[in-house]
Amino acid sequence: PIKIWSELEKVEGAAINQLVNTANLPFVFKHVAAMPDVHLGKGATVGSVIATKGAICPAAVGVDIGCGMMAVKTPLDHRRVLDNLPAIRHSIERSIPLGHESNRRITGTVSGWKGWSAWDGLSFTDKKLREKAMSQLGSLGGGNHFIELCLDTVNNVWVMLHSGSRNVGKTLAERHINEAKYMMEMMKVHLADHDLAYFTEESRQFKAYLHDLLWAQQYAFQNRIEMMGRVMKDLAHAVNDKNEIPRLLEVNCHHNYVAVEEHFGESVYVTRKGAVRAREGDLGIIPGSMGAKSFIVRGKGNEDAFHSCSHGAGRLMSRGEAKRRFTVDDLRRETTGVECRKDAGVIDEIPSAYKNIDEVMANQTDLVDVVAQLKQVLCIKG
């Protein structure tokens, strides 16, 4: 049982097979909901919402636990921002470590984060991992993670960023995923895809994974808060005469995570892998690729979608295929008017490698209403 918010012919066959494999797990509740940006992932498809009773698949959450978006609407003068884009970009790139980089200096807001008090309760910990986690709180990461400045249709300036739980989330996730696979082998459980290995609710491993998962989700949430604070400070110095910038609207939402929720009258574990919670009235963020459009949305609480919506445009092709198919000239043409990297290192993030965001939005009018339509004017990639 699968409910999908996309034309079937536009979903790759391998992704359909993944959805079928997931839906056939014995503990899946009701059906699997596939969002309009659905595409092939590892184990479970990206853009899927999986409600379960009594079990969780660590690989269905993925290795970037708590990955998500944060957006802030500001009252900044868009003309001052547009006139200073290169300087703003360089300032942000100095303030926030990109790619695999970490902070050289630990700020008070990082060391004072209340989440550190729960560190010793994690399943897999050591001094080196803690030092890495502390140094990366307030860092962007690579891949499709980004920091953007955008204008809406009436020229309000928005700050938007996309990141997750960095190396600590990946380390915790990989260890639990491997343990789940080992348990399936020991129990002689045969799966259509070994990446769908799971923990059952009564097991010690389930409790350990859920504890680590929730901690990593908090870390990811705080990581976005830390970065947003730095970006806002950079903007204040660059275009607001060093005055603190009011936040007219603020959204911070996961799109790779697990939450306990009630659906169809029952309490279930909801795994969203590349999907945003969209209960009635919930604010969410659906970004397009750099050079395209993005949207701030308000949820409609569609029960068949387990109160969810897409987390972006969704990839149309793999990173390798994008690198083979497109050139630096293509990238420059497709990002005209955007202050961003335009080199071979980010060709895999070219807009043409992603689905058409307008089509994605058209396919989920029963899931969300659009609050604001944004256009990027600056994009910083890891």
mmCIF file of C-alpha atoms in Angstrom:
data_model
loop_
_atom_site.group_PDB
_atom_site.id
_atom_site.type_symbol
_atom_site.label_atom_id
_atom_site.label_comp_id
_atom_site.label_asym_id
_atom_site.label_seq_id
_atom_site.Cartn_x
_atom_site.Cartn_y
_atom_site.Cartn_z
ATOM 1 C CA PRO A 1 0.000 0.000 0.000
ATOM 2 C CA ILE A 2 1.577 3.226 -1.230
ATOM 3 C CA LYS A 3 0.053 6.670 -1.710
ATOM 4 C CA ILE A 4 2.097 8.924 -3.946
ATOM 5 C CA TRP A 5 1.874 12.636 -4.744
ATOM 6 C CA SER A 6 3.573 12.449 -8.148
ATOM 7 C CA GLU A 7 2.880 11.146 -11.614
ATOM 8 C CA LEU A 8 4.067 7.525 -11.587
ATOM 9 C CA GLU A 9 5.817 7.836 -14.931
ATOM 10 C CA LYS A 10 8.058 10.545 -13.471
ATOM 11 C CA VAL A 11 9.290 8.336 -10.611
ATOM 12 C CA GLU A 12 12.270 6.073 -11.392
ATOM 13 C CA GLY A 13 11.578 2.355 -11.276
ATOM 14 C CA ALA A 14 14.226 1.746 -8.620
ATOM 15 C CA ALA A 15 12.470 4.231 -6.325
ATOM 16 C CA ILE A 16 9.133 2.467 -6.866
ATOM 17 C CA ASN A 17 10.803 -0.825 -5.914
ATOM 18 C CA GLN A 18 12.145 0.768 -2.741
ATOM 19 C CA LEU A 19 8.696 2.041 -1.828
ATOM 20 C CA VAL A 20 7.239 -1.444 -2.358
ATOM 21 C CA ASN A 21 9.961 -3.063 -0.237
ATOM 22 C CA THR A 22 9.342 -0.568 2.554
ATOM 23 C CA ALA A 23 5.552 -0.851 2.414
ATOM 24 C CA ASN A 24 5.806 -4.650 2.706
ATOM 25 C CA LEU A 25 7.596 -4.524 6.066
ATOM 26 C CA PRO A 26 5.282 -6.181 8.612
ATOM 27 C CA PHE A 27 5.290 -3.265 11.056
ATOM 28 C CA VAL A 28 4.411 -0.488 8.578
ATOM 29 C CA PHE A 29 1.186 1.224 9.623
ATOM 30 C CA LYS A 30 -1.541 1.809 7.007
ATOM 31 C CA HIS A 31 0.608 2.785 4.007
ATOM 32 C CA VAL A 32 3.794 4.537 2.884
ATOM 33 C CA ALA A 33 3.278 8.127 1.720
ATOM 34 C CA ALA A 34 5.584 9.282 -1.087
ATOM 35 C CA MET A 35 5.999 13.020 -1.539
ATOM 36 C CA PRO A 36 6.172 14.832 -4.926
ATOM 37 C CA ASP A 37 9.989 15.054 -4.744
ATOM 38 C CA VAL A 38 10.398 11.304 -4.196
ATOM 39 C CA HIS A 39 13.575 9.718 -5.591
ATOM 40 C CA LEU A 40 15.959 6.835 -5.052
ATOM 41 C CA GLY A 41 17.710 6.726 -1.687
ATOM 42 C CA LYS A 42 19.657 4.203 0.353
ATOM 43 C CA GLY A 43 17.288 1.649 1.845
ATOM 44 C CA ALA A 44 14.237 3.886 1.814
ATOM 45 C CA THR A 45 13.404 6.463 -0.834
ATOM 46 C CA VAL A 46 14.110 10.129 -0.229
ATOM 47 C CA GLY A 47 10.741 11.845 -0.001
ATOM 48 C CA SER A 48 8.969 9.053 1.883
ATOM 49 C CA VAL A 49 6.915 9.107 5.077
ATOM 50 C CA ILE A 50 6.831 5.789 6.926
ATOM 51 C CA ALA A 51 4.568 5.266 9.920
ATOM 52 C CA THR A 52 5.436 2.180 11.959
ATOM 53 C CA LYS A 53 4.246 0.327 15.056
ATOM 54 C CA GLY A 54 6.761 -1.499 17.215
ATOM 55 C CA ALA A 55 9.873 -1.003 15.079
ATOM 56 C CA ILE A 56 12.114 1.562 13.345
ATOM 57 C CA CYS A 57 14.559 1.205 10.418
ATOM 58 C CA PRO A 58 17.683 3.299 11.159
ATOM 59 C CA ALA A 59 18.585 3.495 7.452
ATOM 60 C CA ALA A 60 15.127 4.859 6.658
ATOM 61 C CA VAL A 61 16.065 7.896 8.732
ATOM 62 C CA GLY A 62 19.465 8.009 7.078
ATOM 63 C CA VAL A 63 22.898 9.118 8.235
ATOM 64 C CA ASP A 64 22.192 12.870 8.363
ATOM 65 C CA ILE A 65 19.923 12.647 11.399
ATOM 66 C CA GLY A 66 17.902 15.807 11.931
ATOM 67 C CA CYS A 67 18.866 17.379 8.621
ATOM 68 C CA GLY A 68 16.515 20.239 7.886
ATOM 69 C CA MET A 69 15.957 23.899 7.142
ATOM 70 C CA MET A 70 15.799 27.218 8.950
ATOM 71 C CA ALA A 71 14.483 30.489 7.511
ATOM 72 C CA VAL A 72 14.164 34.001 8.928
ATOM 73 C CA LYS A 73 12.262 36.916 7.411
ATOM 74 C CA THR A 74 13.934 40.298 8.002
ATOM 75 C CA PRO A 75 13.021 43.967 7.490
ATOM 76 C CA LEU A 76 16.345 44.690 5.737
ATOM 77 C CA ASP A 77 16.482 47.064 2.778
ATOM 78 C CA HIS A 78 16.858 44.736 -0.198
ATOM 79 C CA ARG A 79 18.766 47.391 -2.157
ATOM 80 C CA ARG A 80 21.531 47.545 0.438
ATOM 81 C CA VAL A 81 21.715 43.764 0.447
ATOM 82 C CA LEU A 82 21.933 43.512 -3.350
ATOM 83 C CA ASP A 83 24.652 46.168 -3.432
ATOM 84 C CA ASN A 84 26.807 44.223 -0.967
ATOM 85 C CA LEU A 85 26.389 40.582 -1.950
ATOM 86 C CA PRO A 86 30.100 39.712 -2.530
ATOM 87 C CA ALA A 87 31.105 41.256 0.803
ATOM 88 C CA ILE A 88 28.251 39.507 2.615
ATOM 89 C CA ARG A 89 29.203 36.182 1.060
ATOM 90 C CA HIS A 90 32.844 36.494 2.105
ATOM 91 C CA SER A 91 31.840 37.507 5.627
ATOM 92 C CA ILE A 92 29.569 34.479 6.052
ATOM 93 C CA GLU A 93 32.214 32.161 4.602
ATOM 94 C CA ARG A 94 34.632 33.437 7.247
ATOM 95 C CA SER A 95 32.114 33.015 10.073
ATOM 96 C CA ILE A 96 30.832 29.530 9.263
ATOM 97 C CA PRO A 97 33.037 26.508 8.455
ATOM 98 C CA LEU A 98 32.092 24.863 5.158
ATOM 99 C CA GLY A 99 32.476 21.316 3.852
ATOM 100 C CA HIS A 100 34.505 19.156 6.230
ATOM 101 C CA GLU A 101 35.853 22.146 8.138
ATOM 102 C CA SER A 102 35.273 22.731 11.855
ATOM 103 C CA ASN A 103 35.331 25.769 14.119
ATOM 104 C CA ARG A 104 38.805 26.661 15.354
ATOM 105 C CA ARG A 105 37.345 28.462 18.369
ATOM 106 C CA ILE A 106 34.447 27.225 20.510
ATOM 107 C CA THR A 107 32.006 30.041 21.234
ATOM 108 C CA GLY A 108 30.059 30.450 24.479
ATOM 109 C CA THR A 109 26.789 29.610 22.759
ATOM 110 C CA VAL A 110 28.290 26.282 21.620
ATOM 111 C CA SER A 111 29.929 25.265 24.899
ATOM 112 C CA GLY A 112 26.835 26.377 26.815
ATOM 113 C CA TRP A 113 24.370 24.291 24.778
ATOM 114 C CA LYS A 114 22.282 22.296 27.256
ATOM 115 C CA GLY A 115 22.442 19.192 25.050
ATOM 116 C CA TRP A 116 26.003 18.440 26.166
ATOM 117 C CA SER A 117 24.661 17.387 29.572
ATOM 118 C CA ALA A 118 23.166 14.284 27.927
ATOM 119 C CA TRP A 119 26.369 13.313 26.089
ATOM 120 C CA ASP A 120 27.424 10.558 28.483
ATOM 121 C CA GLY A 121 24.082 8.839 27.979
ATOM 122 C CA LEU A 122 24.741 8.187 24.285
ATOM 123 C CA SER A 123 25.442 4.618 23.179
ATOM 124 C CA PHE A 124 28.687 5.265 21.338
ATOM 125 C CA THR A 125 30.876 7.987 22.799
ATOM 126 C CA ASP A 126 34.521 8.834 23.128
ATOM 127 C CA LYS A 127 36.584 11.941 23.760
ATOM 128 C CA LYS A 128 37.536 12.376 20.100
ATOM 129 C CA LEU A 129 33.920 12.226 18.910
ATOM 130 C CA ARG A 130 32.853 14.773 21.524
ATOM 131 C CA GLU A 131 35.616 17.162 20.492
ATOM 132 C CA LYS A 132 34.561 16.770 16.850
ATOM 133 C CA ALA A 133 30.889 17.303 17.705
ATOM 134 C CA MET A 134 31.649 20.419 19.712
ATOM 135 C CA SER A 135 33.884 21.874 16.995
ATOM 136 C CA GLN A 136 31.239 21.263 14.312
ATOM 137 C CA LEU A 137 28.265 22.800 16.116
ATOM 138 C CA GLY A 138 27.749 25.896 13.969
ATOM 139 C CA SER A 139 29.163 24.452 10.728
ATOM 140 C CA LEU A 140 27.478 23.867 7.376
ATOM 141 C CA GLY A 141 28.834 20.651 5.904
ATOM 142 C CA GLY A 142 28.936 19.792 2.204
ATOM 143 C CA GLY A 143 26.761 18.198 -0.467
ATOM 144 C CA ASN A 144 23.407 19.934 -0.837
ATOM 145 C CA HIS A 145 23.764 21.937 2.388
ATOM 146 C CA PHE A 146 23.634 25.678 1.833
ATOM 147 C CA ILE A 147 23.156 29.169 3.208
ATOM 148 C CA GLU A 148 21.092 31.580 1.111
ATOM 149 C CA LEU A 149 19.785 35.095 1.003
ATOM 150 C CA CYS A 150 16.492 35.354 -0.830
ATOM 151 C CA LEU A 151 13.931 37.956 -1.819
ATOM 152 C CA ASP A 152 10.216 37.274 -1.776
ATOM 153 C CA THR A 153 7.770 38.674 -4.313
ATOM 154 C CA VAL A 154 7.567 42.020 -2.498
ATOM 155 C CA ASN A 155 11.353 42.228 -1.891
ATOM 156 C CA ASN A 156 11.452 41.204 1.743
ATOM 157 C CA VAL A 157 14.910 39.793 2.549
ATOM 158 C CA TRP A 158 14.994 36.226 3.905
ATOM 159 C CA VAL A 159 17.891 34.200 5.300
ATOM 160 C CA MET A 160 17.637 30.473 4.676
ATOM 161 C CA LEU A 161 19.978 27.601 5.542
ATOM 162 C CA HIS A 162 20.059 23.820 5.236
ATOM 163 C CA SER A 163 22.125 21.508 7.430
ATOM 164 C CA GLY A 164 21.975 18.618 9.898
ATOM 165 C CA SER A 165 23.853 16.780 12.642
ATOM 166 C CA ARG A 166 27.237 16.761 10.941
ATOM 167 C CA ASN A 167 29.807 14.045 11.720
ATOM 168 C CA VAL A 168 28.361 13.065 15.089
ATOM 169 C CA GLY A 169 24.968 12.255 13.552
ATOM 170 C CA LYS A 170 26.615 10.262 10.769
ATOM 171 C CA THR A 171 28.785 8.326 13.226
ATOM 172 C CA LEU A 172 25.875 7.434 15.501
ATOM 173 C CA ALA A 173 23.638 6.508 12.554
ATOM 174 C CA GLU A 174 26.194 4.268 10.845
ATOM 175 C CA ARG A 175 26.916 2.347 14.037
ATOM 176 C CA HIS A 176 23.218 1.705 14.669
ATOM 177 C CA ILE A 177 22.555 0.799 11.012
ATOM 178 C CA ASN A 178 25.375 -1.752 11.101
ATOM 179 C CA GLU A 179 24.105 -3.184 14.376
ATOM 180 C CA ALA A 180 20.603 -3.536 12.920
ATOM 181 C CA LYS A 181 22.007 -5.440 9.933
ATOM 182 C CA TYR A 182 23.970 -7.719 12.267
ATOM 183 C CA MET A 183 20.844 -8.414 14.323
ATOM 184 C CA MET A 184 18.883 -9.354 11.190
ATOM 185 C CA GLU A 185 21.617 -11.849 10.283
ATOM 186 C CA MET A 186 21.672 -13.354 13.775
ATOM 187 C CA MET A 187 17.878 -13.648 13.813
ATOM 188 C CA LYS A 188 17.877 -15.029 10.237
ATOM 189 C CA VAL A 189 15.434 -12.366 9.095
ATOM 190 C CA HIS A 190 15.449 -12.156 5.298
ATOM 191 C CA LEU A 191 14.695 -8.725 3.836
ATOM 192 C CA ALA A 192 14.146 -7.609 0.247
ATOM 193 C CA ASP A 193 16.770 -4.930 0.963
ATOM 194 C CA HIS A 194 19.290 -5.413 3.779
ATOM 195 C CA ASP A 195 19.353 -1.620 4.266
ATOM 196 C CA LEU A 196 15.847 -1.940 5.705
ATOM 197 C CA ALA A 197 17.222 -3.725 8.770
ATOM 198 C CA TYR A 198 15.261 -2.698 11.848
ATOM 199 C CA PHE A 199 15.079 -2.701 15.636
ATOM 200 C CA THR A 200 11.967 -3.912 17.421
ATOM 201 C CA GLU A 201 10.506 -1.873 20.231
ATOM 202 C CA GLU A 202 11.098 -4.399 23.002
ATOM 203 C CA SER A 203 14.839 -4.655 22.291
ATOM 204 C CA ARG A 204 17.661 -2.906 24.122
ATOM 205 C CA GLN A 205 19.033 -1.788 20.749
ATOM 206 C CA PHE A 206 15.786 -0.022 19.871
ATOM 207 C CA LYS A 207 15.873 2.013 23.067
ATOM 208 C CA ALA A 208 19.538 2.895 22.536
ATOM 209 C CA TYR A 209 18.930 3.980 18.940
ATOM 210 C CA LEU A 210 15.885 6.081 19.786
ATOM 211 C CA HIS A 211 17.815 7.838 22.566
ATOM 212 C CA ASP A 212 20.769 8.636 20.287
ATOM 213 C CA LEU A 213 18.436 9.625 17.445
ATOM 214 C CA LEU A 214 16.542 12.163 19.538
ATOM 215 C CA TRP A 215 19.793 13.645 20.821
ATOM 216 C CA ALA A 216 21.197 14.003 17.283
ATOM 217 C CA GLN A 217 17.961 15.666 16.179
ATOM 218 C CA GLN A 218 18.388 18.242 18.950
ATOM 219 C CA TYR A 219 22.004 18.775 17.890
ATOM 220 C CA ALA A 220 20.936 19.396 14.276
ATOM 221 C CA PHE A 221 18.250 21.845 15.388
ATOM 222 C CA GLN A 222 20.798 23.736 17.508
ATOM 223 C CA ASN A 223 23.346 23.669 14.691
ATOM 224 C CA ARG A 224 20.951 25.648 12.502
ATOM 225 C CA ILE A 225 20.233 28.094 15.337
ATOM 226 C CA GLU A 226 23.962 28.678 15.866
ATOM 227 C CA MET A 227 24.622 29.300 12.167
ATOM 228 C CA MET A 228 21.619 31.589 11.806
ATOM 229 C CA GLY A 229 22.884 33.725 14.678
ATOM 230 C CA ARG A 230 26.216 34.182 12.931
ATOM 231 C CA VAL A 231 24.637 35.012 9.572
ATOM 232 C CA MET A 232 22.357 37.588 11.191
ATOM 233 C CA LYS A 233 25.348 39.161 12.930
ATOM 234 C CA ASP A 234 27.267 39.338 9.635
ATOM 235 C CA LEU A 235 24.270 40.965 7.957
ATOM 236 C CA ALA A 236 23.937 43.460 10.806
ATOM 237 C CA HIS A 237 27.525 44.580 10.280
ATOM 238 C CA ALA A 238 27.267 44.643 6.493
ATOM 239 C CA VAL A 239 23.920 46.325 5.823
ATOM 240 C CA ASN A 240 22.246 47.334 9.108
ATOM 241 C CA ASP A 241 24.793 49.713 10.647
ATOM 242 C CA LYS A 242 25.733 47.022 13.211
ATOM 243 C CA ASN A 243 22.230 47.091 14.721
ATOM 244 C CA GLU A 244 20.577 43.803 15.663
ATOM 245 C CA ILE A 245 18.153 42.668 12.957
ATOM 246 C CA PRO A 246 14.553 41.936 14.038
ATOM 247 C CA ARG A 247 13.195 38.530 13.062
ATOM 248 C CA LEU A 248 9.758 39.042 11.521
ATOM 249 C CA LEU A 249 9.149 35.320 11.044
ATOM 250 C CA GLU A 250 11.241 32.277 11.939
ATOM 251 C CA VAL A 251 10.924 28.634 10.882
ATOM 252 C CA ASN A 252 13.186 25.729 11.911
ATOM 253 C CA CYS A 253 12.115 22.271 10.751
ATOM 254 C CA HIS A 254 13.648 18.805 10.344
ATOM 255 C CA HIS A 255 13.157 16.734 7.232
ATOM 256 C CA ASN A 256 15.171 13.590 8.167
ATOM 257 C CA TYR A 257 13.865 12.403 11.500
ATOM 258 C CA VAL A 258 11.523 10.313 13.645
ATOM 259 C CA ALA A 259 8.692 11.576 15.843
ATOM 260 C CA VAL A 260 5.988 9.869 17.895
ATOM 261 C CA GLU A 261 2.642 11.102 16.558
ATOM 262 C CA GLU A 262 -1.021 10.122 16.481
ATOM 263 C CA HIS A 263 -2.510 9.167 13.122
ATOM 264 C CA PHE A 264 -5.796 7.435 12.318
ATOM 265 C CA GLY A 265 -6.417 7.291 16.067
ATOM 266 C CA GLU A 266 -3.236 5.398 16.957
ATOM 267 C CA SER A 267 0.186 6.355 18.314
ATOM 268 C CA VAL A 268 2.932 5.537 15.792
ATOM 269 C CA TYR A 269 6.563 6.266 14.998
ATOM 270 C CA VAL A 270 6.675 8.512 11.931
ATOM 271 C CA THR A 271 9.919 8.428 9.956
ATOM 272 C CA ARG A 272 10.243 11.296 7.506
ATOM 273 C CA LYS A 273 13.136 10.790 5.101
ATOM 274 C CA GLY A 274 13.184 13.932 3.011
ATOM 275 C CA ALA A 275 9.772 15.186 4.140
ATOM 276 C CA VAL A 276 8.519 18.026 6.347
ATOM 277 C CA ARG A 277 5.776 17.822 8.970
ATOM 278 C CA ALA A 278 2.746 19.747 7.724
ATOM 279 C CA ARG A 279 0.042 19.566 10.361
ATOM 280 C CA GLU A 280 -2.726 22.130 9.952
ATOM 281 C CA GLY A 281 -1.088 25.505 10.553
ATOM 282 C CA ASP A 282 2.504 24.204 10.683
ATOM 283 C CA LEU A 283 5.031 26.416 8.883
ATOM 284 C CA GLY A 284 7.541 24.627 6.678
ATOM 285 C CA ILE A 285 10.249 25.280 4.112
ATOM 286 C CA ILE A 286 10.453 23.753 0.620
ATOM 287 C CA PRO A 287 13.649 24.888 -1.128
ATOM 288 C CA GLY A 288 14.301 24.670 -4.829
ATOM 289 C CA SER A 289 17.790 24.257 -6.268
ATOM 290 C CA MET A 290 20.173 27.210 -6.282
ATOM 291 C CA GLY A 291 19.064 29.572 -9.014
ATOM 292 C CA ALA A 292 15.461 28.374 -8.807
ATOM 293 C CA LYS A 293 12.665 29.265 -6.377
ATOM 294 C CA SER A 294 11.895 28.265 -2.789
ATOM 295 C CA PHE A 295 8.719 28.379 -0.717
ATOM 296 C CA ILE A 296 7.592 29.020 2.830
ATOM 297 C CA VAL A 297 4.436 26.957 3.321
ATOM 298 C CA ARG A 298 1.675 26.317 5.846
ATOM 299 C CA GLY A 299 0.451 22.759 6.371
ATOM 300 C CA LYS A 300 -3.087 21.578 5.722
ATOM 301 C CA GLY A 301 -2.887 18.474 7.923
ATOM 302 C CA ASN A 302 -3.569 15.898 5.192
ATOM 303 C CA GLU A 303 -4.043 12.606 7.057
ATOM 304 C CA ASP A 304 -3.243 10.366 4.076
ATOM 305 C CA ALA A 305 0.183 12.057 3.915
ATOM 306 C CA PHE A 306 0.611 11.631 7.693
ATOM 307 C CA HIS A 307 0.559 15.446 7.910
ATOM 308 C CA SER A 308 3.603 15.854 5.628
ATOM 309 C CA CYS A 309 4.851 17.612 2.510
ATOM 310 C CA SER A 310 7.955 17.536 0.311
ATOM 311 C CA HIS A 311 11.322 18.765 1.579
ATOM 312 C CA GLY A 312 12.483 20.283 -1.701
ATOM 313 C CA ALA A 313 12.550 19.770 -5.420
ATOM 314 C CA GLY A 314 14.171 16.334 -5.245
ATOM 315 C CA ARG A 315 17.024 15.125 -7.418
ATOM 316 C CA LEU A 316 16.285 14.308 -11.051
ATOM 317 C CA MET A 317 19.625 12.562 -11.544
ATOM 318 C CA SER A 318 22.572 11.338 -9.505
ATOM 319 C CA ARG A 319 25.519 13.560 -8.672
ATOM 320 C CA GLY A 320 27.724 11.499 -10.975
ATOM 321 C CA GLU A 321 25.290 11.853 -13.876
ATOM 322 C CA ALA A 322 25.074 15.620 -13.329
ATOM 323 C CA LYS A 323 28.864 15.923 -13.438
ATOM 324 C CA ARG A 324 28.988 13.942 -16.676
ATOM 325 C CA ARG A 325 26.152 15.802 -18.352
ATOM 326 C CA PHE A 326 26.808 19.461 -17.456
ATOM 327 C CA THR A 327 29.677 21.928 -17.723
ATOM 328 C CA VAL A 328 30.806 24.971 -15.771
ATOM 329 C CA ASP A 329 29.297 27.122 -18.523
ATOM 330 C CA ASP A 330 25.932 25.414 -17.953
ATOM 331 C CA LEU A 331 26.229 26.140 -14.234
ATOM 332 C CA ARG A 332 27.036 29.793 -14.815
ATOM 333 C CA ARG A 333 24.089 30.186 -17.177
ATOM 334 C CA GLU A 334 21.630 28.531 -14.799
ATOM 335 C CA THR A 335 22.773 30.593 -11.797
ATOM 336 C CA THR A 336 22.743 33.970 -13.534
ATOM 337 C CA GLY A 337 21.954 36.698 -11.030
ATOM 338 C CA VAL A 338 22.941 34.580 -8.004
ATOM 339 C CA GLU A 339 26.101 35.328 -6.014
ATOM 340 C CA CYS A 340 27.538 31.828 -5.595
ATOM 341 C CA ARG A 341 30.289 29.409 -6.539
ATOM 342 C CA LYS A 342 30.336 28.727 -10.254
ATOM 343 C CA ASP A 343 33.072 26.100 -10.541
ATOM 344 C CA ALA A 344 33.443 22.387 -11.283
ATOM 345 C CA GLY A 345 33.206 21.534 -7.581
ATOM 346 C CA VAL A 346 29.461 22.273 -7.464
ATOM 347 C CA ILE A 347 28.293 21.144 -10.909
ATOM 348 C CA ASP A 348 26.388 18.295 -9.204
ATOM 349 C CA GLU A 349 24.188 20.978 -7.595
ATOM 350 C CA ILE A 350 23.223 22.625 -10.899
ATOM 351 C CA PRO A 351 19.461 23.403 -11.036
ATOM 352 C CA SER A 352 18.924 21.019 -13.966
ATOM 353 C CA ALA A 353 19.964 18.096 -11.741
ATOM 354 C CA TYR A 354 16.783 18.676 -9.726
ATOM 355 C CA LYS A 355 13.088 18.295 -10.468
ATOM 356 C CA ASN A 356 11.065 21.312 -11.520
ATOM 357 C CA ILE A 357 10.024 22.981 -8.265
ATOM 358 C CA ASP A 358 6.836 24.380 -9.826
ATOM 359 C CA GLU A 359 5.683 20.856 -10.719
ATOM 360 C CA VAL A 360 6.557 19.628 -7.236
ATOM 361 C CA MET A 361 4.475 22.403 -5.690
ATOM 362 C CA ALA A 362 1.570 21.804 -8.085
ATOM 363 C CA ASN A 363 1.448 18.178 -6.944
ATOM 364 C CA GLN A 364 0.965 19.043 -3.274
ATOM 365 C CA THR A 365 -1.731 21.703 -3.211
ATOM 366 C CA ASP A 366 -3.717 19.376 -0.936
ATOM 367 C CA LEU A 367 -0.795 19.230 1.521
ATOM 368 C CA VAL A 368 0.236 22.888 1.928
ATOM 369 C CA ASP A 369 -0.617 26.488 1.135
ATOM 370 C CA VAL A 370 2.132 28.859 -0.021
ATOM 371 C CA VAL A 371 2.943 31.635 2.464
ATOM 372 C CA ALA A 372 5.851 33.181 0.535
ATOM 373 C CA GLN A 373 7.700 32.533 -2.711
ATOM 374 C CA LEU A 374 11.421 33.236 -2.523
ATOM 375 C CA LYS A 375 14.168 33.758 -5.114
ATOM 376 C CA GLN A 376 17.823 33.249 -4.237
ATOM 377 C CA VAL A 377 20.231 36.136 -4.697
ATOM 378 C CA LEU A 378 23.127 34.580 -2.752
ATOM 379 C CA CYS A 379 23.947 30.903 -2.219
ATOM 380 C CA ILE A 380 26.864 29.493 -0.234
ATOM 381 C CA LYS A 381 27.604 25.786 -0.690
ATOM 382 C CA GLY A 382 29.768 23.590 1.497
#
